[in-house]
JSON list of C-alpha atoms in Angstrom, two decimals:
[
{"chain": "D", "resi": 20, "resn": "UNK", "atom": "CA", "xyz": [98.55, -184.34, 60.94]},
{"chain": "D", "resi": 21, "resn": "UNK", "atom": "CA", "xyz": [97.55, -184.18, 64.58]},
{"chain": "D", "resi": 22, "resn": "UNK", "atom": "CA", "xyz": [96.96, -180.43, 64.77]},
{"chain": "D", "resi": 23, "resn": "UNK", "atom": "CA", "xyz": [95.30, -177.74, 62.68]},
{"chain": "D", "resi": 24, "resn": "UNK", "atom": "CA", "xyz": [98.10, -175.88, 60.84]},
{"chain": "D", "resi": 25, "resn": "UNK", "atom": "CA", "xyz": [95.81, -173.01, 59.89]},
{"chain": "D", "resi": 26, "resn": "UNK", "atom": "CA", "xyz": [94.66, -172.45, 63.47]},
{"chain": "D", "resi": 27, "resn": "UNK", "atom": "CA", "xyz": [98.26, -172.65, 64.72]},
{"chain": "D", "resi": 28, "resn": "UNK", "atom": "CA", "xyz": [99.35, -170.17, 62.05]},
{"chain": "D", "resi": 29, "resn": "UNK", "atom": "CA", "xyz": [96.55, -167.80, 62.98]},
{"chain": "D", "resi": 30, "resn": "UNK", "atom": "CA", "xyz": [97.40, -167.96, 66.67]},
{"chain": "D", "resi": 31, "resn": "UNK", "atom": "CA", "xyz": [101.07, -167.28, 66.02]},
{"chain": "D", "resi": 32, "resn": "UNK", "atom": "CA", "xyz": [100.21, -164.23, 63.88]},
{"chain": "D", "resi": 33, "resn": "UNK", "atom": "CA", "xyz": [97.85, -163.02, 66.61]},
{"chain": "D", "resi": 34, "resn": "UNK", "atom": "CA", "xyz": [100.42, -163.51, 69.37]},
{"chain": "D", "resi": 35, "resn": "UNK", "atom": "CA", "xyz": [103.12, -161.72, 67.38]},
{"chain": "D", "resi": 36, "resn": "UNK", "atom": "CA", "xyz": [100.75, -158.83, 66.74]},
{"chain": "D", "resi": 37, "resn": "UNK", "atom": "CA", "xyz": [99.78, -158.63, 70.44]},
{"chain": "D", "resi": 38, "resn": "UNK", "atom": "CA", "xyz": [103.47, -158.30, 71.35]},
{"chain": "D", "resi": 39, "resn": "UNK", "atom": "CA", "xyz": [104.04, -155.75, 68.57]},
{"chain": "D", "resi": 40, "resn": "UNK", "atom": "CA", "xyz": [106.86, -157.79, 67.01]},
{"chain": "D", "resi": 41, "resn": "UNK", "atom": "CA", "xyz": [107.78, -157.88, 63.34]},
{"chain": "D", "resi": 42, "resn": "UNK", "atom": "CA", "xyz": [108.57, -161.21, 61.72]},
{"chain": "D", "resi": 43, "resn": "UNK", "atom": "CA", "xyz": [112.20, -160.13, 61.58]},
{"chain": "D", "resi": 44, "resn": "UNK", "atom": "CA", "xyz": [112.21, -159.47, 65.33]},
{"chain": "D", "resi": 45, "resn": "UNK", "atom": "CA", "xyz": [110.65, -162.86, 66.05]},
{"chain": "D", "resi": 46, "resn": "UNK", "atom": "CA", "xyz": [113.21, -164.59, 63.82]},
{"chain": "D", "resi": 47, "resn": "UNK", "atom": "CA", "xyz": [116.02, -162.86, 65.69]},
{"chain": "D", "resi": 48, "resn": "UNK", "atom": "CA", "xyz": [114.57, -163.64, 69.14]},
{"chain": "D", "resi": 49, "resn": "UNK", "atom": "CA", "xyz": [114.12, -167.30, 68.20]},
{"chain": "D", "resi": 50, "resn": "UNK", "atom": "CA", "xyz": [117.55, -167.50, 66.55]},
{"chain": "D", "resi": 51, "resn": "UNK", "atom": "CA", "xyz": [116.01, -168.33, 63.18]},
{"chain": "D", "resi": 52, "resn": "UNK", "atom": "CA", "xyz": [118.22, -167.10, 60.38]},
{"chain": "D", "resi": 53, "resn": "UNK", "atom": "CA", "xyz": [115.55, -166.38, 57.79]},
{"chain": "D", "resi": 54, "resn": "UNK", "atom": "CA", "xyz": [112.42, -164.27, 58.36]},
{"chain": "D", "resi": 55, "resn": "UNK", "atom": "CA", "xyz": [110.70, -166.20, 55.59]},
{"chain": "D", "resi": 56, "resn": "UNK", "atom": "CA", "xyz": [110.62, -169.27, 57.87]},
{"chain": "D", "resi": 57, "resn": "UNK", "atom": "CA", "xyz": [108.41, -167.30, 60.28]},
{"chain": "D", "resi": 58, "resn": "UNK", "atom": "CA", "xyz": [106.21, -166.24, 57.37]},
{"chain": "D", "resi": 59, "resn": "UNK", "atom": "CA", "xyz": [105.89, -169.83, 56.17]},
{"chain": "D", "resi": 60, "resn": "UNK", "atom": "CA", "xyz": [104.77, -170.96, 59.64]},
{"chain": "D", "resi": 61, "resn": "UNK", "atom": "CA", "xyz": [102.40, -168.02, 60.13]},
{"chain": "D", "resi": 62, "resn": "UNK", "atom": "CA", "xyz": [100.76, -168.67, 56.76]},
{"chain": "D", "resi": 63, "resn": "UNK", "atom": "CA", "xyz": [100.48, -172.46, 57.25]},
{"chain": "D", "resi": 64, "resn": "UNK", "atom": "CA", "xyz": [102.92, -173.23, 54.43]},
{"chain": "D", "resi": 65, "resn": "UNK", "atom": "CA", "xyz": [105.16, -175.06, 56.91]},
{"chain": "D", "resi": 66, "resn": "UNK", "atom": "CA", "xyz": [104.38, -177.23, 59.89]},
{"chain": "D", "resi": 67, "resn": "UNK", "atom": "CA", "xyz": [105.52, -176.38, 63.38]},
{"chain": "D", "resi": 68, "resn": "UNK", "atom": "CA", "xyz": [107.87, -178.89, 65.04]},
{"chain": "D", "resi": 69, "resn": "UNK", "atom": "CA", "xyz": [108.10, -179.28, 68.79]},
{"chain": "D", "resi": 70, "resn": "UNK", "atom": "CA", "xyz": [111.45, -177.45, 69.13]},
{"chain": "D", "resi": 71, "resn": "UNK", "atom": "CA", "xyz": [110.13, -174.37, 67.34]},
{"chain": "D", "resi": 72, "resn": "UNK", "atom": "CA", "xyz": [106.82, -174.59, 69.18]},
{"chain": "D", "resi": 73, "resn": "UNK", "atom": "CA", "xyz": [108.67, -174.53, 72.50]},
{"chain": "D", "resi": 74, "resn": "UNK", "atom": "CA", "xyz": [110.58, -171.44, 71.39]},
{"chain": "D", "resi": 75, "resn": "UNK", "atom": "CA", "xyz": [107.36, -169.69, 70.38]},
{"chain": "D", "resi": 76, "resn": "UNK", "atom": "CA", "xyz": [105.60, -170.67, 73.62]},
{"chain": "D", "resi": 77, "resn": "UNK", "atom": "CA", "xyz": [108.50, -169.29, 75.67]},
{"chain": "D", "resi": 78, "resn": "UNK", "atom": "CA", "xyz": [108.61, -166.08, 73.63]},
{"chain": "D", "resi": 79, "resn": "UNK", "atom": "CA", "xyz": [104.87, -165.45, 73.86]},
{"chain": "D", "resi": 80, "resn": "UNK", "atom": "CA", "xyz": [104.47, -166.97, 77.35]},
{"chain": "D", "resi": 81, "resn": "UNK", "atom": "CA", "xyz": [101.64, -169.30, 76.33]},
{"chain": "D", "resi": 82, "resn": "UNK", "atom": "CA", "xyz": [101.13, -173.04, 76.48]},
{"chain": "D", "resi": 83, "resn": "UNK", "atom": "CA", "xyz": [101.97, -175.45, 73.68]},
{"chain": "D", "resi": 84, "resn": "UNK", "atom": "CA", "xyz": [98.36, -176.64, 73.78]},
{"chain": "D", "resi": 85, "resn": "UNK", "atom": "CA", "xyz": [97.22, -173.10, 72.95]},
{"chain": "D", "resi": 86, "resn": "UNK", "atom": "CA", "xyz": [99.69, -172.74, 70.07]},
{"chain": "D", "resi": 87, "resn": "UNK", "atom": "CA", "xyz": [98.66, -176.10, 68.61]},
{"chain": "D", "resi": 88, "resn": "UNK", "atom": "CA", "xyz": [94.95, -175.26, 68.98]},
{"chain": "D", "resi": 89, "resn": "UNK", "atom": "CA", "xyz": [94.25, -177.97, 71.52]},
{"chain": "D", "resi": 90, "resn": "UNK", "atom": "CA", "xyz": [92.83, -175.47, 74.01]},
{"chain": "D", "resi": 91, "resn": "UNK", "atom": "CA", "xyz": [91.68, -171.88, 74.12]},
{"chain": "D", "resi": 92, "resn": "UNK", "atom": "CA", "xyz": [93.49, -171.40, 77.45]},
{"chain": "D", "resi": 93, "resn": "UNK", "atom": "CA", "xyz": [96.80, -169.56, 77.06]},
{"chain": "D", "resi": 94, "resn": "UNK", "atom": "CA", "xyz": [97.98, -170.64, 80.54]},
{"chain": "D", "resi": 95, "resn": "UNK", "atom": "CA", "xyz": [101.58, -171.78, 80.39]},
{"chain": "D", "resi": 96, "resn": "UNK", "atom": "CA", "xyz": [101.94, -173.24, 83.88]},
{"chain": "D", "resi": 97, "resn": "UNK", "atom": "CA", "xyz": [103.07, -176.56, 82.39]},
{"chain": "D", "resi": 98, "resn": "UNK", "atom": "CA", "xyz": [105.52, -175.00, 79.95]},
{"chain": "D", "resi": 99, "resn": "UNK", "atom": "CA", "xyz": [108.95, -176.64, 79.82]},
{"chain": "D", "resi": 100, "resn": "UNK", "atom": "CA", "xyz": [111.68, -174.79, 77.98]},
{"chain": "D", "resi": 101, "resn": "UNK", "atom": "CA", "xyz": [114.03, -176.73, 75.75]},
{"chain": "D", "resi": 102, "resn": "UNK", "atom": "CA", "xyz": [116.96, -176.30, 78.14]},
{"chain": "D", "resi": 103, "resn": "UNK", "atom": "CA", "xyz": [115.07, -178.10, 80.91]},
{"chain": "D", "resi": 104, "resn": "UNK", "atom": "CA", "xyz": [113.52, -180.86, 78.81]},
{"chain": "D", "resi": 105, "resn": "UNK", "atom": "CA", "xyz": [116.46, -183.28, 79.02]},
{"chain": "D", "resi": 106, "resn": "UNK", "atom": "CA", "xyz": [116.79, -182.72, 82.78]},
{"chain": "D", "resi": 107, "resn": "UNK", "atom": "CA", "xyz": [113.10, -183.34, 83.33]},
{"chain": "D", "resi": 108, "resn": "UNK", "atom": "CA", "xyz": [113.21, -186.49, 81.23]},
{"chain": "D", "resi": 109, "resn": "UNK", "atom": "CA", "xyz": [116.34, -187.79, 82.99]},
{"chain": "D", "resi": 110, "resn": "UNK", "atom": "CA", "xyz": [115.23, -187.13, 86.55]},
{"chain": "D", "resi": 111, "resn": "UNK", "atom": "CA", "xyz": [111.50, -186.52, 86.62]},
{"chain": "D", "resi": 112, "resn": "UNK", "atom": "CA", "xyz": [110.12, -189.36, 84.51]},
{"chain": "D", "resi": 113, "resn": "UNK", "atom": "CA", "xyz": [110.17, -193.03, 85.47]},
{"chain": "D", "resi": 114, "resn": "UNK", "atom": "CA", "xyz": [108.69, -196.11, 83.90]},
{"chain": "D", "resi": 115, "resn": "UNK", "atom": "CA", "xyz": [108.26, -199.27, 85.96]},
{"chain": "D", "resi": 116, "resn": "UNK", "atom": "CA", "xyz": [110.27, -197.60, 88.71]},
{"chain": "D", "resi": 117, "resn": "UNK", "atom": "CA", "xyz": [113.30, -196.85, 86.52]},
{"chain": "D", "resi": 118, "resn": "UNK", "atom": "CA", "xyz": [114.52, -193.53, 85.15]},
{"chain": "D", "resi": 119, "resn": "UNK", "atom": "CA", "xyz": [114.76, -193.19, 81.40]},
{"chain": "D", "resi": 120, "resn": "UNK", "atom": "CA", "xyz": [118.03, -194.07, 79.67]},
{"chain": "D", "resi": 121, "resn": "UNK", "atom": "CA", "xyz": [119.66, -191.80, 77.10]},
{"chain": "D", "resi": 122, "resn": "UNK", "atom": "CA", "xyz": [118.27, -194.07, 74.38]},
{"chain": "D", "resi": 123, "resn": "UNK", "atom": "CA", "xyz": [114.77, -193.84, 75.90]},
{"chain": "D", "resi": 124, "resn": "UNK", "atom": "CA", "xyz": [115.00, -190.04, 75.95]},
{"chain": "D", "resi": 125, "resn": "UNK", "atom": "CA", "xyz": [116.09, -189.90, 72.30]},
{"chain": "D", "resi": 126, "resn": "UNK", "atom": "CA", "xyz": [113.21, -192.19, 71.34]},
{"chain": "D", "resi": 127, "resn": "UNK", "atom": "CA", "xyz": [110.69, -190.18, 73.35]},
{"chain": "D", "resi": 128, "resn": "UNK", "atom": "CA", "xyz": [111.83, -186.88, 71.84]},
{"chain": "D", "resi": 129, "resn": "UNK", "atom": "CA", "xyz": [111.65, -188.41, 68.35]},
{"chain": "D", "resi": 130, "resn": "UNK", "atom": "CA", "xyz": [108.12, -189.63, 69.13]},
{"chain": "D", "resi": 131, "resn": "UNK", "atom": "CA", "xyz": [107.09, -186.13, 70.29]},
{"chain": "D", "resi": 132, "resn": "UNK", "atom": "CA", "xyz": [108.60, -184.64, 67.15]},
{"chain": "D", "resi": 133, "resn": "UNK", "atom": "CA", "xyz": [106.63, -187.13, 65.06]},
{"chain": "D", "resi": 134, "resn": "UNK", "atom": "CA", "xyz": [103.40, -186.12, 66.79]},
{"chain": "D", "resi": 135, "resn": "UNK", "atom": "CA", "xyz": [103.83, -182.54, 65.71]},
{"chain": "D", "resi": 136, "resn": "UNK", "atom": "CA", "xyz": [105.35, -182.90, 62.26]},
{"chain": "D", "resi": 137, "resn": "UNK", "atom": "CA", "xyz": [103.55, -183.00, 58.91]},
{"chain": "D", "resi": 138, "resn": "UNK", "atom": "CA", "xyz": [102.28, -186.40, 57.92]}
]
């Protein structure tokens, strides 16, 4: 695993507490059907995939690096929400002077998911 699940869990609990949200409220805001999924993440029983991490970072207005414990800086200036990710990848990223194809984007997103999933 490339990140510390316990630190991530602790930060998510802390951020939820700072906002005064219940787990049920967070589940509803993130469109997660079961509150127990939030509990599993906040108690390090489940890993945190990139899609969920983006939702949490948008909700709490912090960076992904902070959530994953890669920095102590909560600054979210580089935060990309999930709705903009495909657009950024299609228009803002080039390799050898060429924009990414749909296949490239799928592969890149799968790679990013792999970086943040349980090993």
